[in-house]
Structure formats: structure tokens, C-alpha cells
Short mmCIF file of C-alpha atoms in Angstrom, two decimals:
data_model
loop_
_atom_site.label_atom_id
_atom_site.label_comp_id
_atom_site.label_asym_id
_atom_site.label_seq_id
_atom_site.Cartn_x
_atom_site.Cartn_y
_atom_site.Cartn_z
CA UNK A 1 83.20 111.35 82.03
CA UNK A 2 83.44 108.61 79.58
CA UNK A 3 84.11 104.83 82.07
CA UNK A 4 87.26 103.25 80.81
CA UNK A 5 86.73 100.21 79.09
CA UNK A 6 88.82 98.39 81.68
CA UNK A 7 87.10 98.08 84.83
CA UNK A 8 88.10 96.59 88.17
CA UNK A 9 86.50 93.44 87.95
CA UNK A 10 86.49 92.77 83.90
CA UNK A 11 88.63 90.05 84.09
CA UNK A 12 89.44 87.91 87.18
CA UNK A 13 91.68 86.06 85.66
CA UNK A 14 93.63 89.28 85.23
CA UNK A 15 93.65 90.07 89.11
CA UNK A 16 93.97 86.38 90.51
CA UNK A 17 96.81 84.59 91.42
CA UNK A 18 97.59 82.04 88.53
CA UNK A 19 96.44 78.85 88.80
CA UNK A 20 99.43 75.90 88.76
CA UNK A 21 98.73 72.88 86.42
CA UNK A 22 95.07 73.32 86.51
CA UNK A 23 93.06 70.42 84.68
CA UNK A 24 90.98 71.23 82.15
CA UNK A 25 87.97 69.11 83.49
CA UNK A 26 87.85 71.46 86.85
CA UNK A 27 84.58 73.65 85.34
CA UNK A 28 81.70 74.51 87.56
CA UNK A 29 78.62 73.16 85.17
CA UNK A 30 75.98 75.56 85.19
CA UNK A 31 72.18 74.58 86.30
CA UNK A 32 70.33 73.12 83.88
CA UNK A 33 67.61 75.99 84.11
CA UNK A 34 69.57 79.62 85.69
CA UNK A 35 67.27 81.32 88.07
CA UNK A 36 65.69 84.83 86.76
CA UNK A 37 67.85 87.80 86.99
CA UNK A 38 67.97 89.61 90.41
CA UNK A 39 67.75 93.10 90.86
CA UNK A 40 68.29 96.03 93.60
CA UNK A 41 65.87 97.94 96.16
CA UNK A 42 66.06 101.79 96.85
CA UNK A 43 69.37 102.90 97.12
CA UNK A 44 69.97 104.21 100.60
CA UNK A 45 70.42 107.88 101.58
CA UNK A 46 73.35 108.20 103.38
CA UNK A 47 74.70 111.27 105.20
CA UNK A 48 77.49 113.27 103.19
CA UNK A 49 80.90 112.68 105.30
CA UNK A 50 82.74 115.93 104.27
CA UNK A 51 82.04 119.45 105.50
CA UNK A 52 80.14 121.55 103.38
CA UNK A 53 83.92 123.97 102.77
CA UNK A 54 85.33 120.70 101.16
CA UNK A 55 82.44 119.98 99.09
CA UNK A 56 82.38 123.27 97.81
CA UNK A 57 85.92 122.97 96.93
CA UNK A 58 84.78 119.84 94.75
CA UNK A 59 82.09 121.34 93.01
CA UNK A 60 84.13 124.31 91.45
CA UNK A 61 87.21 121.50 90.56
CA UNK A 62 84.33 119.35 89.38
CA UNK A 63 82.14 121.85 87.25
CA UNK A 64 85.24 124.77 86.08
CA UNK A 65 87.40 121.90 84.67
CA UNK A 66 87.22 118.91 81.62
CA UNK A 67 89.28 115.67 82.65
CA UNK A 68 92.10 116.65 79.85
CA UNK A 69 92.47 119.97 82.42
CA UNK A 70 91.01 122.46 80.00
CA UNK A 71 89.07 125.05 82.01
CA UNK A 72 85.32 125.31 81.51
CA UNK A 73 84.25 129.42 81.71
CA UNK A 74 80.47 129.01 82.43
CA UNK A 75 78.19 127.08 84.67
CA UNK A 76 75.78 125.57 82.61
CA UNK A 77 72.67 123.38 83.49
CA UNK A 78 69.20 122.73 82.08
CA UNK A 79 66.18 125.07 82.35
CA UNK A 80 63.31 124.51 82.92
CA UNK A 81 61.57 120.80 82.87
CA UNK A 82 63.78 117.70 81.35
CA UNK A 83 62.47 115.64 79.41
CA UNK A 84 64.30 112.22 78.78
CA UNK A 85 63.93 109.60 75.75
CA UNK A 86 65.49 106.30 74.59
CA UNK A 87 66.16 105.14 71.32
CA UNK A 88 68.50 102.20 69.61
CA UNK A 89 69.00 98.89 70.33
CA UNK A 90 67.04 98.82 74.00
CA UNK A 91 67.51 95.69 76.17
CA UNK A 92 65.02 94.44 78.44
CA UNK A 93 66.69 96.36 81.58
CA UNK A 94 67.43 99.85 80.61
CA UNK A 95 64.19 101.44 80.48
CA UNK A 96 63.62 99.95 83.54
CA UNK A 97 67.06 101.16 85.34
CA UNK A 98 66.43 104.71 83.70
CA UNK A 99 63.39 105.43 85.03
CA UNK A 100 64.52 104.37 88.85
CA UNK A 101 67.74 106.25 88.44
CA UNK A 102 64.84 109.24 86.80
CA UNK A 103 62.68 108.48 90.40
CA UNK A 104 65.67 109.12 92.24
CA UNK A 105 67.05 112.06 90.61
CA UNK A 106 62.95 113.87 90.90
CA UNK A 107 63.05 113.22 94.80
CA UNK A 108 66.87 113.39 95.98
CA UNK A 109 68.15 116.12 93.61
CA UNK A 110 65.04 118.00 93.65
CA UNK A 111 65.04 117.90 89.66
CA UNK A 112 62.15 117.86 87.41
CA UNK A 113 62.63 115.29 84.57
CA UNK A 114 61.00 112.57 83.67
CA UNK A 115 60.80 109.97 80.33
CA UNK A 116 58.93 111.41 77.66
CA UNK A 117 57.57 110.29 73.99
CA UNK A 118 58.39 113.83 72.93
CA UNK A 119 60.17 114.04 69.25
CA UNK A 120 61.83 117.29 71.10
CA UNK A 121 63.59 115.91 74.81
CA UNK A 122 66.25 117.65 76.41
CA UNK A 123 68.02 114.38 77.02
CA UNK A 124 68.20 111.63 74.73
CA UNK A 125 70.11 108.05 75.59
CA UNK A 126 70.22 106.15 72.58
CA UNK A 127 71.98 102.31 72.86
CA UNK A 128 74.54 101.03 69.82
CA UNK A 129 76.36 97.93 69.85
CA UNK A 130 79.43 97.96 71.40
CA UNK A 131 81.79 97.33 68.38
CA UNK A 132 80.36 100.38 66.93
CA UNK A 133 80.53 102.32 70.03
CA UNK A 134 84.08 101.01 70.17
CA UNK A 135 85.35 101.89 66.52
CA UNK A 136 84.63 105.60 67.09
CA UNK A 137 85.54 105.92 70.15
CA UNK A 138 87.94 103.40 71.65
CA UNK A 139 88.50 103.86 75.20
CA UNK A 140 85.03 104.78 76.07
CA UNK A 141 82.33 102.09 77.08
CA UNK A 142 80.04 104.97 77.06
CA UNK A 143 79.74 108.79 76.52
CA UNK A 144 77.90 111.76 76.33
CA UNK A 145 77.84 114.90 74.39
CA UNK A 146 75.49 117.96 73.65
CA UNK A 147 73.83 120.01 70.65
CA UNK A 148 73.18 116.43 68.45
CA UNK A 149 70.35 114.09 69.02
CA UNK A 150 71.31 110.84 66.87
CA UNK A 151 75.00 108.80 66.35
CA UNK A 152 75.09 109.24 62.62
CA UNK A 153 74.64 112.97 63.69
CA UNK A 154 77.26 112.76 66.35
CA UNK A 155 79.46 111.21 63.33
CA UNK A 156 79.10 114.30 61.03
CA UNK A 157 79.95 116.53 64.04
CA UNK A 158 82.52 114.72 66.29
CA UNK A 159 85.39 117.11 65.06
CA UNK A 160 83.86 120.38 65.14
CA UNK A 161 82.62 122.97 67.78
CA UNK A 162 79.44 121.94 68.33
CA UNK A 163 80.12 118.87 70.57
CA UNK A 164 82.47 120.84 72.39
CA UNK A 165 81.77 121.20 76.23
CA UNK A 166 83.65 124.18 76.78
CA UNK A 167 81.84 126.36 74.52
CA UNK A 168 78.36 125.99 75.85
CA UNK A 169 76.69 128.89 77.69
CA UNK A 170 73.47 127.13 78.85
CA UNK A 171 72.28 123.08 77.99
CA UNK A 172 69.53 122.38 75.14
CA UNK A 173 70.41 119.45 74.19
CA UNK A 174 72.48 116.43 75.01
CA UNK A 175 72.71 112.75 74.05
CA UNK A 176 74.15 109.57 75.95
CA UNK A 177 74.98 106.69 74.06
CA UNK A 178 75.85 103.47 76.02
CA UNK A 179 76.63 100.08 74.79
CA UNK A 180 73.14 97.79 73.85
CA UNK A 181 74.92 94.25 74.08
CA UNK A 182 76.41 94.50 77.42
CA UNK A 183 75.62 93.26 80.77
CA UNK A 184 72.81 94.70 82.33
CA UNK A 185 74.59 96.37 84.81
CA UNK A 186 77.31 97.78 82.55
CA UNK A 187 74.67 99.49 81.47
CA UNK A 188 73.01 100.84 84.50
CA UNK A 189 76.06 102.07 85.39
CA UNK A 190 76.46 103.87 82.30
CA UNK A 191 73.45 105.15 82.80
CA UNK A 192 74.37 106.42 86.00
CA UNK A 193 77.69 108.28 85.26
CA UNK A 194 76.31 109.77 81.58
CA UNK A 195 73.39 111.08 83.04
CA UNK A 196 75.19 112.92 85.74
CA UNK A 197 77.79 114.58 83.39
CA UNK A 198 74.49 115.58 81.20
CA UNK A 199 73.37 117.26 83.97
CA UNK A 200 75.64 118.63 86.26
CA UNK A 201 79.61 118.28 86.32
CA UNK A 202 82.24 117.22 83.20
CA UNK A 203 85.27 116.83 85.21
CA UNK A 204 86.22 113.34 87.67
CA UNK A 205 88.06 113.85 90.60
CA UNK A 206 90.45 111.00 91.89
CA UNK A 207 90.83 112.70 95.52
CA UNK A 208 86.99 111.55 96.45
CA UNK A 209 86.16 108.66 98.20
CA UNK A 210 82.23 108.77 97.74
CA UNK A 211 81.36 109.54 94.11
CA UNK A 212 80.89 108.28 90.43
CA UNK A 213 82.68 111.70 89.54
CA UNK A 214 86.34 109.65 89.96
CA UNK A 215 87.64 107.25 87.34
CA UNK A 216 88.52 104.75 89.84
CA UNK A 217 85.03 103.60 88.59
CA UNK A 218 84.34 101.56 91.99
CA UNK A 219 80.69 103.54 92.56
CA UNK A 220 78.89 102.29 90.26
CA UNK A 221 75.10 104.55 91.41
CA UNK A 222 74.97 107.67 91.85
CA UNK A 223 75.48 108.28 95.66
CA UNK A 224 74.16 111.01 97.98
CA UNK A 225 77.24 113.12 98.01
CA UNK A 226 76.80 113.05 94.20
CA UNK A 227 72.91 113.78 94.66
CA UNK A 228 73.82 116.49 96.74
CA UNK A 229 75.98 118.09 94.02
CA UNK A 230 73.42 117.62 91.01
CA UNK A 231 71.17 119.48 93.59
CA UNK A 232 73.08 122.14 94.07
CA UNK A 233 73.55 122.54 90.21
CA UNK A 234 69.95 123.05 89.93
CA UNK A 235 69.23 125.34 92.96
CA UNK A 236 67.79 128.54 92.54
CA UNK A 237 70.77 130.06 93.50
CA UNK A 238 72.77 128.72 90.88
CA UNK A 239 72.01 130.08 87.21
CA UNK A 240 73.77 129.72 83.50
CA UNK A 241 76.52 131.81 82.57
CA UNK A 242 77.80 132.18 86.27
CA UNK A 243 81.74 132.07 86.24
CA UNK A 244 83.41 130.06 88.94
CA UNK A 245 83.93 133.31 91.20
CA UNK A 246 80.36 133.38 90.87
CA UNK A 247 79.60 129.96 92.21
CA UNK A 248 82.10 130.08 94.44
CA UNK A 249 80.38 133.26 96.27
CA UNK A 250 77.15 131.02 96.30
CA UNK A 251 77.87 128.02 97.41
CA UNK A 252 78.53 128.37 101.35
CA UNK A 253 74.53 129.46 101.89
CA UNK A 254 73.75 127.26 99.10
CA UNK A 255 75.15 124.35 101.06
CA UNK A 256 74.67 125.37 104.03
CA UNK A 257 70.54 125.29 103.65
CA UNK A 258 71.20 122.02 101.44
CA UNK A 259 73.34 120.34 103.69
CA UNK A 260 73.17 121.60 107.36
CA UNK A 261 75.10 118.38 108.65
CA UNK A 262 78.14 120.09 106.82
CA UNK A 263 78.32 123.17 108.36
CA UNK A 264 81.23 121.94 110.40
CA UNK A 265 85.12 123.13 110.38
CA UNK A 266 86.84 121.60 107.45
CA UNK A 267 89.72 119.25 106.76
CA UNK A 268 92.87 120.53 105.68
CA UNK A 269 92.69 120.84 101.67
CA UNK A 270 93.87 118.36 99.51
CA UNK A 271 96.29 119.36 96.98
CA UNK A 272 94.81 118.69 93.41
CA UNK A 273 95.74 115.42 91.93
CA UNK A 274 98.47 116.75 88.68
CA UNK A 275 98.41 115.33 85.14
CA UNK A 276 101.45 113.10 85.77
CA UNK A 277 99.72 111.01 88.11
CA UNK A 278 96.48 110.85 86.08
CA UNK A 279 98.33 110.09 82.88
CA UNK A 280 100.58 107.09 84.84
CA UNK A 281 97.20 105.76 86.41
CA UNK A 282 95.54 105.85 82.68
CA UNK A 283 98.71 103.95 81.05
CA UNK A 284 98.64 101.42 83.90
CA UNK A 285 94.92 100.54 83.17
CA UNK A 286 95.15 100.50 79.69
CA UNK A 287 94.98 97.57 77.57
CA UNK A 288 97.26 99.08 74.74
CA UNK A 289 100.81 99.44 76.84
CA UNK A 290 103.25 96.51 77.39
CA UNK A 291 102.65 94.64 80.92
CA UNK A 292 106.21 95.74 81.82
CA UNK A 293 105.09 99.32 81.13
CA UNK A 294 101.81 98.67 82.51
CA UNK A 295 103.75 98.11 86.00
CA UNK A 296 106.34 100.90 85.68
CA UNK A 297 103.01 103.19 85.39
CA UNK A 298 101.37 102.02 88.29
CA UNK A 299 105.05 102.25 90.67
CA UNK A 300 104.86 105.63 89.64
CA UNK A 301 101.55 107.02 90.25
CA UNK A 302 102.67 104.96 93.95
CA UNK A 303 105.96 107.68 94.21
CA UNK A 304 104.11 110.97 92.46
CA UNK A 305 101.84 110.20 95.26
CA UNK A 306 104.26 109.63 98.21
CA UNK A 307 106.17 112.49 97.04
CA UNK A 308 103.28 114.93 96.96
CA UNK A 309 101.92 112.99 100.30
CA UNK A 310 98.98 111.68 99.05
CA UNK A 311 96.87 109.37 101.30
CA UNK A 312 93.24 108.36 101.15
CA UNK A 313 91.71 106.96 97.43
CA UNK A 314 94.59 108.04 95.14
CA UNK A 315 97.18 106.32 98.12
CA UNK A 316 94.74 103.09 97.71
CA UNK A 317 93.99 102.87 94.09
CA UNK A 318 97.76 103.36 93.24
CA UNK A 319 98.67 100.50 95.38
CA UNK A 320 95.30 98.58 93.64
CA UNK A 321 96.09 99.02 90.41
CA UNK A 322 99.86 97.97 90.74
CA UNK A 323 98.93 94.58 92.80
CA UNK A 324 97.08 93.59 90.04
CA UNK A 325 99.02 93.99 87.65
CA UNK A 326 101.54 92.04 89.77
CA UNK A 327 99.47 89.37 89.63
CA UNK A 328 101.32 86.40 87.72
CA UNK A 329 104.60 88.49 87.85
CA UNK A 330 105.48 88.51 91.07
CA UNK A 331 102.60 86.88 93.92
CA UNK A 332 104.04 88.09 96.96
CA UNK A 333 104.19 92.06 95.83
CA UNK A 334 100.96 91.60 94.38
CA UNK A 335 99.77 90.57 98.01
CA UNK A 336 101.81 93.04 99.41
CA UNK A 337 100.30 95.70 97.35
CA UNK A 338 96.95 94.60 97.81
CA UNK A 339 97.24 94.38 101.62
CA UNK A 340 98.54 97.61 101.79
CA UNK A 341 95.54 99.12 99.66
CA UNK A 342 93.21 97.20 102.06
CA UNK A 343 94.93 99.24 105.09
CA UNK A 344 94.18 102.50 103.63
CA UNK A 345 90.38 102.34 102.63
CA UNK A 346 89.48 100.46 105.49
CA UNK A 347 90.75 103.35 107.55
CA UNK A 348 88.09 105.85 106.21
CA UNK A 349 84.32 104.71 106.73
CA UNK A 350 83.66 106.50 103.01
CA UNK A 351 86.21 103.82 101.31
CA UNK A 352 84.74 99.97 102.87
CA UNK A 353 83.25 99.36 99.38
CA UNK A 354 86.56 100.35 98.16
CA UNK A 355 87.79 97.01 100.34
CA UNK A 356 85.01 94.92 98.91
CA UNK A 357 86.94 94.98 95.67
CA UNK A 358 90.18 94.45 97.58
CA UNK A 359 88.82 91.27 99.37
CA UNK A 360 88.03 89.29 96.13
CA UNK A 361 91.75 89.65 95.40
CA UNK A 362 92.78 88.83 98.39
CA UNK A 363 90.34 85.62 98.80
CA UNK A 364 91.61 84.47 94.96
CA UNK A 365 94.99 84.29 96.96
CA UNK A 366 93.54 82.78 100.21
CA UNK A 367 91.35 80.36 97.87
CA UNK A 368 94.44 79.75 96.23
CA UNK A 369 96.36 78.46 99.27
CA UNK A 370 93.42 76.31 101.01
CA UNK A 371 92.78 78.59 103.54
CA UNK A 372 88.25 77.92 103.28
CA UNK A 373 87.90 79.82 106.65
CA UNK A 374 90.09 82.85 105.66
CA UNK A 375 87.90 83.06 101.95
CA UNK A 376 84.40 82.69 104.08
CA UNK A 377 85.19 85.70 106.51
CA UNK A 378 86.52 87.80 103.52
CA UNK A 379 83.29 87.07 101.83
CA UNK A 380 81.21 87.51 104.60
CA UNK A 381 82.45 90.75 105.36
CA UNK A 382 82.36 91.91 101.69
CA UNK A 383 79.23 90.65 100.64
CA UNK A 384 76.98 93.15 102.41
CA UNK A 385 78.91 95.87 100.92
CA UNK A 386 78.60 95.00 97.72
CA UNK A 387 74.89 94.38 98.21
CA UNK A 388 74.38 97.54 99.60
CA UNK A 389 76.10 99.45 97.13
CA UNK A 390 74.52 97.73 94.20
CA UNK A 391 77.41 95.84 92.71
CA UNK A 392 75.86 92.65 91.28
CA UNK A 393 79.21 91.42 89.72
CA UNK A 394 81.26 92.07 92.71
CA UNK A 395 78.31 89.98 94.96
CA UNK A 396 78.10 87.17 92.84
CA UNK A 397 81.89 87.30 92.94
CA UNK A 398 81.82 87.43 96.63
CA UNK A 399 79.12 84.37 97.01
CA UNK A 400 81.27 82.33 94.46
CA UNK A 401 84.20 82.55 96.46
CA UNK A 402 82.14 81.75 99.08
CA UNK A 403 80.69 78.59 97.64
CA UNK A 404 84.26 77.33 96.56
CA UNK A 405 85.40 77.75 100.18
CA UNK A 406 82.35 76.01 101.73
CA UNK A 407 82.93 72.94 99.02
CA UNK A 408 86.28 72.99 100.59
CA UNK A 409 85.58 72.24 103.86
CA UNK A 410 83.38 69.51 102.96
CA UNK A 411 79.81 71.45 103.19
CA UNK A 412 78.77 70.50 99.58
CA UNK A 413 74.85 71.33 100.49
CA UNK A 414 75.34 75.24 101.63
CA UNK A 415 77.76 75.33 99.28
CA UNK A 416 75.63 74.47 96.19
CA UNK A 417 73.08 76.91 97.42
CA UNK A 418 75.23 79.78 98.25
CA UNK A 419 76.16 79.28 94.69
CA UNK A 420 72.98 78.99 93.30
CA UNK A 421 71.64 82.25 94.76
CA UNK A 422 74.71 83.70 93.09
CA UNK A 423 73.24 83.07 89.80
CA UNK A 424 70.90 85.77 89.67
CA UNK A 425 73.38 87.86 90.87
CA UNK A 426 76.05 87.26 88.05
CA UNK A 427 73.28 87.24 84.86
CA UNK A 428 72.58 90.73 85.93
CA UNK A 429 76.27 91.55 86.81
CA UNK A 430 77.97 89.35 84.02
CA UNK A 431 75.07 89.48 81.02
CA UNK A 432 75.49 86.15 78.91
CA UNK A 433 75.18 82.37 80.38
CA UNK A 434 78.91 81.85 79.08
CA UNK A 435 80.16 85.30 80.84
CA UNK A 436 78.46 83.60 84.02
CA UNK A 437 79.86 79.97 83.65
CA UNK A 438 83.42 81.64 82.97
CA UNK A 439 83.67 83.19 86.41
CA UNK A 440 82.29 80.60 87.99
CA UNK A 441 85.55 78.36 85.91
CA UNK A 442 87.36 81.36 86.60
CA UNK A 443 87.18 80.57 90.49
CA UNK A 444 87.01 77.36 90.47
CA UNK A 445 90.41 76.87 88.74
CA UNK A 446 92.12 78.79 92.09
CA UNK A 447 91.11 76.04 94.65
CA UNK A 448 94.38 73.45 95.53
CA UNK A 449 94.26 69.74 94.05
#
């Protein structure tokens, strides 16, 4: 479950509309002193919106199935208690983020682990520099794999068996390694998504709307439906070596005492999303392909979908991923494209952080034209979300915006404080004082003359 290196909101200037003529001289100075980096509360339980049928459906795709498609023959899971250790180049926020994501995991997902001094942990997360990270393996920001417990280790064995999912028949080891010099929450979020796939599941699942198991990479914690999973995984029912058949005979008690809400007739099955669409989605995100085939990627993970009559996230993201890279091509498809993403997750109460990211796109165009009140509702609606689902860079995105709007209309003072309290925000969403000031240049550059 490795998070492409391209995210959503990486680059702003690669999803905003282009700014005409803009003068150099238009930055946004920083403060002279930034205030201290903010941080989240609890994450909320929410209740799981599928029926239990459905989710059982996702756990087999989820946990019989790598992301390349080749099929996994065993459950496999930890016994017994999990202990968890760090090691590398630590920054000052990942111990801390571990051991609340560690918290959660003990009293959501009923599992016993905890961080440990022990020479001999089940787990180990160790933190390299990106560039390093990066040289071996390209297109991951961060991984995980099991039987080694160091990189130089993971080095020797990268080509052989022994890092190989697929040929496991229980867990003894496994070790995450996430990038040391990135943004604090880049990190957390790695955090998040590695530890999961140590755990429980090795496959992502475009089709769901409420889970870090999809590379649409807009979740960025661990949510309840994914809780729910990693609880199931470590049920009593539930046991190495079990084939899929085997799950699959568990899993309707197994739920159903896990999750009575779901006990409830089911939606009609969604087909499973095929390799062409994954593979157009990839080359449409990645950095490596021309722009022009960048684009012809994204139209057709838009007509593999319409043809196979996809709605929902895959419908959405499709449309997403082609409006941006619209963006500076042609404005008014980009729009288009974006508007009609909007539509679609706004439709499904599981999908409204999905239109949080869809609103700072469309307030860089509404920013763009002038239009203060039109940026100020999209960023009041937005923000919340984003707050609530623990996305510091999209917030401080949001309350940017916001500020830029406000300045427009002539109210300099909430303005300046709006933008202020965005600070904290960004340092933990954006890392470095420079990554900060650029999105703050970033969205200043989009407002008229």
C-alpha cells in the first residue's frame, strides 16, 4: 500500500488556474515569529455506512489480493501481543503521532500493541531521508515489508522471496520505513496507511468511499470503517492460514457481533474496478508521462468507467484527476470537470471530505475571477471538513483562501487573523517555513489586479 508520491494537494500551483501577468512583488511575507505547530484531538468514531454483506465483500478483495492483482492464498495476521519500535532519523512528531495512532488501534480495533524498547518487536518503523527512500524505491513516499528489521537489510533482500507478501503463512516480523525530512503530517499519514497494511490488508480498493485502503489517498487517518476491518482481522474467529473460503464462511457472524448497525439488506455489488482503469488512473498521476499523455490517461479512466457504469469515488476521482490536469490547458474543462466531480461526492454523505479537496480548486478559480463571497462560502463549508478529518494542509489551504477573499473585500483585520491562525495549520501540514510562505505566494498570485 505504498502512497504515491504525488498527492492531491502537493502542488497548488499544479491544480490552480494560472495566474495572468502576475508581479513578482505580490508575496504574502510571513510573520516575523510563526506561531507553534497545531495539532489534532481524538479522531471521531463514526458509524460504518455500508451493510455488513458489502463490507465483507471488501475484506476478502482487500486481504486475498496485492494491488498488482496477484492473489494472496492465506490470511495472515500477528499473534499474540505487538510490540512496536522506532529507529532512524526521528523528527520531533512521529513518536508522538505513533503512539496516538498505537492508543487508537488498543481501544477501537481491540488490538494489543504498544511501543516497546525491545531489541526483538514485531513491528519496527524506522525513518530515512527521502532521497534515499526515493532512489530505491521511486514511486513510493513510504512502504512496508516483512521478515527484515533494518534498510541496509531490506537492500540485501529486496529481490528475493523473503520480502514477498504472498508467501507468508503467519506475520513475525515487519518493518515500515517512511520519509524523516518530510512534513509532519506526510508522515503521520504514512504512519497511518503502513501500519494498517502491517497489520491487516495488502490490497487498496478504489470502489470505497471511507478508507485509507484506496489510492485516491484523500483519508489521510485511519477511519472507523478501516478500524472495523483491522478488528475483524484480529478476532478470534479469524486465524492464520485460513483461505478466503474460509474467511468468507466467517465473516457474516463475525460482523454481525462486530457491527450490528450493518446487519441490514445490502446494496447491489459493485463490479471490481479492472487493471485498465487502475493502470490509466496511475499514468495520469504520474510525474514521469508527458502532460498530453497525462490527460489522455485521465479521459480514459472517465470512459472505462462510463462504459462499465461506474458511479460513486472511481466516477469522482476520474473526473478529479482529469480537471487538474486541465488546469492551464484548457480553464473551462478543468471547471467543468471539477464541477462535475463536486456533484458526485457531494451526493453520498461518505464522500463530503472528498468535496473539501474539490472546493480549493474550485475557490483558486473563484479567487481567480474576484468573486470574495463565492471563495468565503467554499471555505466555510470546507473548512470543518478538513478539520474534522485531520487534514492540516487542506485547512490551512482552506483558511488561506479564506484570508485572500476577506483582503478582497476590504476586511484587512479578519483577514490577517484568519491567516495567522492558518499558520499553525500549514507548519504541521506543509513542514518547512519556505513550504509555508510558498502556498501562501501560491494563493496570493490567483487574486485579480
Amino acid at each position: 500500500m505504498s502512497r504515491i508520491a504525488i498527492l492531491a494537494l502537493a502542488a497548488l500551483a499544479a491544480c490552480s488556474p494560472a495566474p495572468q501577468n502576475v508581479a513578482a512583488t505580490r508575496a504574502a511575507p510571513l510573520t516575523s515569529i510563526l506561531p507553534a505547530v497545531k495539532t489534532f484531538a481524538a479522531v471521531p468514531v463514526r458509524t460504518v455506512s455500508r451493510s455488513n454483506t458489502e463490507i465483507a465483500q471488501d475484506i476478502l478483495d482487500l486481504s486475498f489480493r496485492m494491488e498488482s492483482g496477484v492473489p494472496i492464498p492465506f490470511l495472515t495476521r500477528f499473534d499474540g501481543p505487538i510490540n512496536v519500535s522506532v529507529q532512524g532519523d526521528l523528527s520531533d512528531t512521529l513518536v508522538t503521532d505513533l503512539d496516538q495512532l498505537l492508543s487508537r488501534l488498543r481501544r477501537e480495533a481491540n488490538i494489543n500493541i504498544d511501543l516497546t524498547n525491545s531489541t526483538t518487536p514485531q513491528i519496527i518503523v524506522e525513518a530515512v531521508p527521502r532521497r534515499i527512500l526515493n532512489a530505491a524505491v521511486p514511486r513510493a513516499a513510504c512502504f512496508t515489508v516483512p521478515r527484515v528489521s533494518s534498510w541496509a537489510e531490506f537492500l540485501r533482500m529486496r529481490r528475493s522471496e523473503t520480502v514477498d507478501w504472498t508467501k507468508l503463512t503467519k506475520r513475525d516480523r515487519a518493518i515500515m520505513f517512511v520519509p524523516s525530512d518530510v512534513a509532519p503530517q506526510e508522515i503521520r499519514d504514512c504512519l497511518h496507511e503502513e501500519l494498517a497494511q502491517a497489520l491487516g490488508p495488502l490490497n487498496d480498493l478504489y470502489r470505497l468511499p471511507d478508507s485509507v485502503f484506496n489510492d485516491d489517498n484523500i483519508h489521510n487517518v485511519l477511519t472507523s470503517f478501516d478500524m472495523l476491518v483491522l478488528k475483524a482481522y484480529y478476532s478470534p474467529e479469524l486465524a492464520n492460514g485460513m483461505t478466503r473460503s474460509q474467511v468468507a464462511e466467517k465473516l457474516p457472524s463475525l460482523l454481525s457481533r462486530l457491527n450490528p448497525s450493518g446487519n441490514r439488506v445490502a446494496n447491489a455489488p459493485e463490479n471490481d474496478t479492472n487493471r485498465d482503469w487502475i493502470d490509466a488512473v496511475q499514468t495520469a498521476l504520474s510525474g514521469s508521462a508527458t502532460p498530453s499523455r497525462r490527460r489522455a490517461a485521465a479521459r480514459q479512466a472517465i470512459q472505462i468507467g462510463n462504459a462499465f457504469g461506474w458511479g460513486g469515488t472511481r466516477e469522482a476521482f476520474a473526473y478529479y484527476a482529469h480537471g487538474r490536469l486541465q488546469v492551464g490547458n484548457d480553464q473551462r474543462r478543468a471547471l467543468a470537470d471539477f464541477d462535475a466531480a463536486d456533484r458526485i461526492y457531494r451526493a453520498n454523505p461518505a464522500t463530503q471530505i472528498h468535496a473539501a479537496h474539490i472546493a480549493v480548486q474550485r475557490a483558486a478559480f473563484a479567487l481567480t475571477a474576484g468573486d470574495a463571497d463565492g471563495v468565503i462560502a467554499l471555505a466555510n463549508g470546507a473548512i470543518p471538513l478538513a478539520r474534522d478529518h485531520q487534514n492540516a494542509a487542506l485547512l490551512a489551504t482552506l483558511m488561506m483562501f479564506k484570508a485572500e477573499a476577506l483582503s478582497l473585500q476590504g476586511n484587512d483585520a479578519e483577514a490577517e487573523a484568519v491567516r495567522l491562525d492558518s499558520l499553525g495549520w500549514a507548519r504541521y501540514g506543509f513542514g518547512e517555513d519556505r513550504f509555508v510562505q510558498a502556498r501562501l505566494n501560491e494563493i496570493r498570485a490567483l487574486r485579480p489586479f
